[in-house]
Short mmCIF file of C-alpha atoms in Angstrom, two decimals:
data_model
loop_
_atom_site.label_atom_id
_atom_site.label_comp_id
_atom_site.label_asym_id
_atom_site.label_seq_id
_atom_site.Cartn_x
_atom_site.Cartn_y
_atom_site.Cartn_z
CA UNK A 103 107.09 112.09 98.10
CA UNK A 104 109.64 114.35 96.40
CA UNK A 105 109.83 116.50 99.54
CA UNK A 106 110.55 113.44 101.68
CA UNK A 107 113.34 112.33 99.37
CA UNK A 108 114.85 115.85 99.39
CA UNK A 109 114.77 115.96 103.21
CA UNK A 110 116.31 112.48 103.38
CA UNK A 111 118.99 113.49 100.88
CA UNK A 112 119.88 116.56 102.93
CA UNK A 113 120.01 114.41 106.07
CA UNK A 114 122.34 111.92 104.39
CA UNK A 115 124.46 114.74 102.96
CA UNK A 116 124.80 116.38 106.36
CA UNK A 117 125.74 113.04 107.90
CA UNK A 118 128.40 112.42 105.29
CA UNK A 119 129.75 115.98 105.50
CA UNK A 120 131.47 115.35 108.82
CA UNK A 121 132.10 111.65 109.20
CA UNK A 122 135.37 111.94 111.21
CA UNK A 123 136.66 114.27 113.92
CA UNK A 124 140.36 115.15 114.30
CA UNK A 125 141.46 116.30 117.79
CA UNK A 126 144.67 118.35 117.75
CA UNK A 127 147.13 118.56 120.67
CA UNK A 128 146.59 122.35 120.84
CA UNK A 129 142.89 121.81 121.64
CA UNK A 130 141.44 122.56 118.21
CA UNK A 131 138.96 120.20 116.60
CA UNK A 132 138.36 119.59 112.88
CA UNK A 133 135.24 117.97 111.50
CA UNK A 134 136.18 116.28 108.22
CA UNK A 135 134.47 114.05 105.69
CA UNK A 136 137.07 111.30 105.95
CA UNK A 137 140.45 110.91 107.64
CA UNK A 138 143.21 108.34 107.06
CA UNK A 139 146.82 107.72 107.93
CA UNK A 140 149.46 107.93 105.22
CA UNK A 141 153.14 107.78 106.23
CA UNK A 142 153.99 110.58 108.69
CA UNK A 143 150.74 112.41 107.90
CA UNK A 144 147.05 112.26 108.67
CA UNK A 145 145.21 113.14 105.51
CA UNK A 146 141.58 114.14 105.32
CA UNK A 147 138.93 115.43 102.99
CA UNK A 148 138.20 118.98 104.08
CA UNK A 149 137.31 122.24 102.33
CA UNK A 150 136.54 120.30 99.14
CA UNK A 151 140.04 118.81 98.83
CA UNK A 152 142.64 116.66 100.57
CA UNK A 153 144.40 118.32 103.51
CA UNK A 154 147.48 116.85 105.27
CA UNK A 155 148.51 117.29 108.92
CA UNK A 156 151.68 115.98 110.56
CA UNK A 157 150.93 113.13 112.96
CA UNK A 158 152.85 114.86 115.76
CA UNK A 159 150.19 117.64 115.81
CA UNK A 160 147.27 115.25 116.30
CA UNK A 161 146.07 113.83 119.60
CA UNK A 162 143.37 111.46 118.23
CA UNK A 163 140.84 110.78 115.50
CA UNK A 164 137.33 109.53 116.06
CA UNK A 165 134.38 108.72 113.90
CA UNK A 166 131.71 111.40 114.04
CA UNK A 167 129.04 108.99 112.81
CA UNK A 168 127.14 107.26 115.59
CA UNK A 169 125.53 103.83 115.37
CA UNK A 170 122.11 105.51 115.36
CA UNK A 171 123.15 107.68 112.42
CA UNK A 172 124.46 104.65 110.50
CA UNK A 173 121.23 102.78 111.23
CA UNK A 174 119.13 105.75 110.10
CA UNK A 175 121.24 106.09 106.95
CA UNK A 176 120.78 102.38 106.22
CA UNK A 177 117.01 102.75 106.59
CA UNK A 178 116.99 105.77 104.30
CA UNK A 179 119.08 103.94 101.70
CA UNK A 180 116.69 100.97 101.85
CA UNK A 181 113.67 103.25 101.39
CA UNK A 182 115.28 104.99 98.41
CA UNK A 183 116.22 101.65 96.85
CA UNK A 184 112.66 100.34 97.39
CA UNK A 185 111.26 103.46 95.70
CA UNK A 186 113.59 102.93 92.73
CA UNK A 187 112.54 99.27 92.43
CA UNK A 188 108.86 100.27 92.60
CA UNK A 189 109.38 102.81 89.79
CA UNK A 190 111.19 100.21 87.68
CA UNK A 191 108.36 97.70 88.19
CA UNK A 192 105.80 100.35 87.24
CA UNK A 193 107.61 100.96 83.99
CA UNK A 194 107.74 97.37 82.75
CA UNK A 195 107.25 97.31 78.99
CA UNK A 196 103.79 95.86 78.17
CA UNK A 197 104.84 92.79 76.15
CA UNK A 198 101.27 91.59 75.40
CA UNK A 199 99.79 95.02 74.78
CA UNK A 200 98.03 94.04 71.53
CA UNK A 201 96.24 91.09 73.15
CA UNK A 202 95.27 93.16 76.19
CA UNK A 203 93.91 95.98 74.01
CA UNK A 204 91.96 93.51 71.90
CA UNK A 205 90.44 91.93 75.04
CA UNK A 206 89.57 95.36 76.38
CA UNK A 207 87.91 96.43 73.12
CA UNK A 208 85.79 93.26 73.05
CA UNK A 209 84.17 94.34 76.30
CA UNK A 210 84.19 98.14 75.72
CA UNK A 211 82.74 98.32 72.21
CA UNK A 212 79.09 97.76 71.46
CA UNK A 213 79.81 95.74 68.29
CA UNK A 214 83.43 94.61 68.34
CA UNK A 215 83.06 92.39 65.26
CA UNK A 216 82.04 95.33 63.04
CA UNK A 217 85.09 97.41 63.95
CA UNK A 218 87.11 98.70 60.97
CA UNK A 219 90.56 100.20 60.49
CA UNK A 220 92.04 99.16 63.85
CA UNK A 221 95.54 100.61 64.16
CA UNK A 222 97.56 99.99 67.33
CA UNK A 223 100.77 102.01 67.66
CA UNK A 224 103.89 100.94 69.54
CA UNK A 225 103.94 101.75 73.28
CA UNK A 226 105.78 104.92 74.33
CA UNK A 227 106.94 105.79 77.84
CA UNK A 228 105.15 109.02 78.79
CA UNK A 229 105.45 111.30 81.80
CA UNK A 230 102.08 112.26 83.25
CA UNK A 231 101.18 115.54 85.01
CA UNK A 232 102.05 114.24 88.49
CA UNK A 233 105.44 113.03 87.26
CA UNK A 234 104.38 109.40 87.04
CA UNK A 235 105.60 107.48 84.02
CA UNK A 236 103.26 105.19 82.12
CA UNK A 237 103.43 103.32 78.87
CA UNK A 238 100.99 104.95 76.45
CA UNK A 239 99.55 103.27 73.36
CA UNK A 240 97.54 105.25 70.81
CA UNK A 241 94.87 103.27 68.99
CA UNK A 242 92.59 104.29 66.12
CA UNK A 243 89.43 102.53 65.00
CA UNK A 244 86.00 103.00 63.46
CA UNK A 245 83.22 101.09 65.20
CA UNK A 246 79.44 100.95 65.18
CA UNK A 247 77.35 102.59 67.85
CA UNK A 248 74.11 101.19 69.37
CA UNK A 249 72.14 102.39 66.35
CA UNK A 250 74.29 100.40 63.92
CA UNK A 251 76.01 103.43 62.40
CA UNK A 252 79.76 103.84 62.16
CA UNK A 253 81.03 106.68 64.34
CA UNK A 254 84.08 107.55 62.24
CA UNK A 255 87.76 107.03 62.93
CA UNK A 256 88.44 107.77 66.60
CA UNK A 257 91.70 108.03 68.54
CA UNK A 258 91.97 106.55 72.03
CA UNK A 259 94.85 106.24 74.48
CA UNK A 260 95.48 103.11 76.48
CA UNK A 261 97.78 103.35 79.53
CA UNK A 262 99.86 100.52 80.95
CA UNK A 263 101.39 100.24 84.41
CA UNK A 264 103.28 97.24 85.82
CA UNK A 265 103.14 95.78 82.30
CA UNK A 266 99.31 95.56 82.39
CA UNK A 267 96.49 97.70 81.03
CA UNK A 268 95.76 100.34 83.62
CA UNK A 269 93.18 102.75 82.15
CA UNK A 270 92.04 104.46 78.96
CA UNK A 271 91.10 107.92 77.72
CA UNK A 272 89.48 109.37 74.62
#
Protein backbone atom coordinates (compact mmCIF):
# COMPACT_ATOMS: atom_id res chain seq x y z
CA UNK A 1 0.00 0.00 0.00
CA UNK A 2 2.88 2.37 0.77
CA UNK A 3 4.28 1.80 -2.73
CA UNK A 4 0.94 2.70 -4.29
CA UNK A 5 0.73 5.92 -2.29
CA UNK A 6 4.32 6.84 -3.28
CA UNK A 7 3.56 6.23 -6.97
CA UNK A 8 0.35 8.26 -6.69
CA UNK A 9 2.21 11.06 -4.92
CA UNK A 10 4.83 11.17 -7.66
CA UNK A 11 2.08 11.22 -10.28
CA UNK A 12 0.33 14.11 -8.53
CA UNK A 13 3.64 15.94 -8.07
CA UNK A 14 4.51 15.56 -11.74
CA UNK A 15 1.04 16.80 -12.71
CA UNK A 16 1.36 19.85 -10.50
CA UNK A 17 4.92 20.59 -11.65
CA UNK A 18 3.79 21.93 -15.00
CA UNK A 19 0.20 23.07 -14.72
CA UNK A 20 0.44 25.95 -17.26
CA UNK A 21 2.25 26.50 -20.56
CA UNK A 22 3.47 29.92 -21.71
CA UNK A 23 3.95 30.36 -25.49
CA UNK A 24 6.33 33.18 -26.39
CA UNK A 25 6.18 35.17 -29.66
CA UNK A 26 9.75 34.03 -30.50
CA UNK A 27 8.59 30.38 -30.56
CA UNK A 28 9.90 29.31 -27.15
CA UNK A 29 7.67 27.46 -24.72
CA UNK A 30 7.84 27.47 -20.90
CA UNK A 31 6.19 24.85 -18.74
CA UNK A 32 5.40 26.47 -15.38
CA UNK A 33 3.60 25.49 -12.21
CA UNK A 34 1.21 28.42 -12.33
CA UNK A 35 0.87 31.56 -14.44
CA UNK A 36 -1.14 34.74 -13.81
CA UNK A 37 -1.49 38.26 -15.11
CA UNK A 38 -0.35 41.17 -12.97
CA UNK A 39 -0.27 44.66 -14.52
CA UNK A 40 2.00 44.73 -17.60
CA UNK A 41 3.54 41.37 -16.68
CA UNK A 42 2.76 37.68 -16.79
CA UNK A 43 4.09 36.16 -13.61
CA UNK A 44 4.65 32.47 -13.03
CA UNK A 45 6.09 29.99 -10.61
CA UNK A 46 9.19 28.58 -12.26
CA UNK A 47 12.62 27.44 -11.08
CA UNK A 48 11.36 27.40 -7.48
CA UNK A 49 10.43 31.10 -7.46
CA UNK A 50 8.28 33.75 -9.12
CA UNK A 51 9.44 34.83 -12.59
CA UNK A 52 8.01 37.83 -14.50
CA UNK A 53 7.75 38.29 -18.28
CA UNK A 54 6.52 41.38 -20.12
CA UNK A 55 3.13 40.77 -21.74
CA UNK A 56 4.41 42.00 -25.10
CA UNK A 57 6.76 38.96 -25.28
CA UNK A 58 3.98 36.41 -24.79
CA UNK A 59 1.73 35.02 -27.50
CA UNK A 60 -0.60 32.92 -25.25
CA UNK A 61 -0.96 30.92 -22.07
CA UNK A 62 -2.73 27.60 -21.78
CA UNK A 63 -3.39 25.13 -19.04
CA UNK A 64 -1.16 22.09 -19.28
CA UNK A 65 -3.55 20.01 -17.17
CA UNK A 66 -6.08 18.05 -19.20
CA UNK A 67 -9.55 17.04 -18.03
CA UNK A 68 -8.34 13.43 -17.80
CA UNK A 69 -5.47 14.51 -15.57
CA UNK A 70 -7.80 16.51 -13.32
CA UNK A 71 -10.18 13.55 -13.12
CA UNK A 72 -7.31 11.18 -12.28
CA UNK A 73 -6.02 13.61 -9.65
CA UNK A 74 -9.50 13.84 -8.12
CA UNK A 75 -9.69 10.04 -7.94
CA UNK A 76 -6.26 9.85 -6.34
CA UNK A 77 -7.19 12.54 -3.80
CA UNK A 78 -10.39 10.64 -2.95
CA UNK A 79 -8.46 7.38 -2.47
CA UNK A 80 -5.91 9.09 -0.21
CA UNK A 81 -8.68 10.74 1.82
CA UNK A 82 -10.51 7.39 2.14
CA UNK A 83 -7.29 5.75 3.38
CA UNK A 84 -6.85 8.52 5.97
CA UNK A 85 -10.45 8.09 7.17
CA UNK A 86 -9.98 4.32 7.40
CA UNK A 87 -6.83 4.80 9.52
CA UNK A 88 -8.64 7.26 11.79
CA UNK A 89 -11.54 4.81 12.26
CA UNK A 90 -9.08 2.03 13.06
CA UNK A 91 -7.55 4.13 15.79
CA UNK A 92 -10.72 4.99 17.69
CA UNK A 93 -10.00 5.02 21.41
CA UNK A 94 -11.65 1.97 23.05
CA UNK A 95 -14.04 3.74 25.46
CA UNK A 96 -15.47 0.54 27.01
CA UNK A 97 -12.20 -1.37 27.15
CA UNK A 98 -12.65 -2.50 30.78
CA UNK A 99 -16.08 -4.01 30.11
CA UNK A 100 -14.87 -5.69 26.91
CA UNK A 101 -11.83 -7.17 28.67
CA UNK A 102 -13.99 -8.41 31.53
CA UNK A 103 -16.40 -10.06 29.06
CA UNK A 104 -13.50 -11.64 27.22
CA UNK A 105 -11.94 -12.99 30.42
CA UNK A 106 -15.25 -14.56 31.48
CA UNK A 107 -15.13 -16.75 28.38
CA UNK A 108 -11.33 -17.24 28.17
CA UNK A 109 -10.55 -18.22 31.77
CA UNK A 110 -11.38 -21.61 33.21
CA UNK A 111 -12.53 -20.17 36.55
CA UNK A 112 -13.19 -16.45 36.14
CA UNK A 113 -14.69 -16.05 39.62
CA UNK A 114 -11.49 -17.22 41.34
CA UNK A 115 -9.30 -14.68 39.54
CA UNK A 116 -7.14 -12.51 41.82
CA UNK A 117 -5.15 -9.30 41.43
CA UNK A 118 -6.73 -8.13 38.14
CA UNK A 119 -4.96 -4.98 36.99
CA UNK A 120 -6.01 -3.33 33.71
CA UNK A 121 -3.73 -0.55 32.46
CA UNK A 122 -4.80 2.42 30.35
CA UNK A 123 -4.84 1.85 26.57
CA UNK A 124 -1.79 3.02 24.62
CA UNK A 125 -1.59 3.54 20.86
CA UNK A 126 1.10 1.16 19.58
CA UNK A 127 2.67 0.69 16.17
CA UNK A 128 2.86 -2.95 15.12
CA UNK A 129 5.53 -4.58 12.91
CA UNK A 130 3.60 -3.98 9.67
CA UNK A 131 3.13 -0.31 10.54
CA UNK A 132 -0.46 -0.76 11.67
CA UNK A 133 -1.50 1.14 14.77
CA UNK A 134 -3.58 -0.54 17.45
CA UNK A 135 -4.64 0.36 20.94
CA UNK A 136 -2.83 -1.96 23.35
CA UNK A 137 -3.93 -2.70 26.91
CA UNK A 138 -1.70 -4.64 29.30
CA UNK A 139 -3.54 -6.70 31.89
CA UNK A 140 -2.20 -8.71 34.82
CA UNK A 141 -4.04 -11.37 36.78
CA UNK A 142 -3.67 -14.59 38.73
CA UNK A 143 -6.25 -17.25 37.90
CA UNK A 144 -6.84 -20.93 38.57
CA UNK A 145 -6.12 -23.58 35.99
CA UNK A 146 -8.21 -26.74 35.34
CA UNK A 147 -6.62 -28.45 38.34
CA UNK A 148 -7.74 -25.71 40.73
CA UNK A 149 -4.26 -24.30 41.31
CA UNK A 150 -3.34 -20.67 40.84
CA UNK A 151 -0.92 -20.16 37.96
CA UNK A 152 0.77 -17.02 39.31
CA UNK A 153 0.56 -13.43 38.15
CA UNK A 154 0.54 -13.37 34.34
CA UNK A 155 0.77 -10.49 31.88
CA UNK A 156 -1.41 -10.45 28.77
CA UNK A 157 -1.90 -7.92 25.99
CA UNK A 158 -5.29 -7.07 24.59
CA UNK A 159 -5.46 -5.27 21.22
CA UNK A 160 -8.25 -2.97 20.08
CA UNK A 161 -9.10 -1.90 16.54
CA UNK A 162 -12.09 0.24 15.48
CA UNK A 163 -12.73 0.79 19.20
CA UNK A 164 -13.44 -2.93 19.78
CA UNK A 165 -11.41 -5.84 21.13
CA UNK A 166 -9.53 -7.32 18.21
CA UNK A 167 -7.19 -10.02 19.56
CA UNK A 168 -4.97 -10.98 22.49
CA UNK A 169 -1.46 -12.28 23.14
CA UNK A 170 0.43 -13.67 26.11
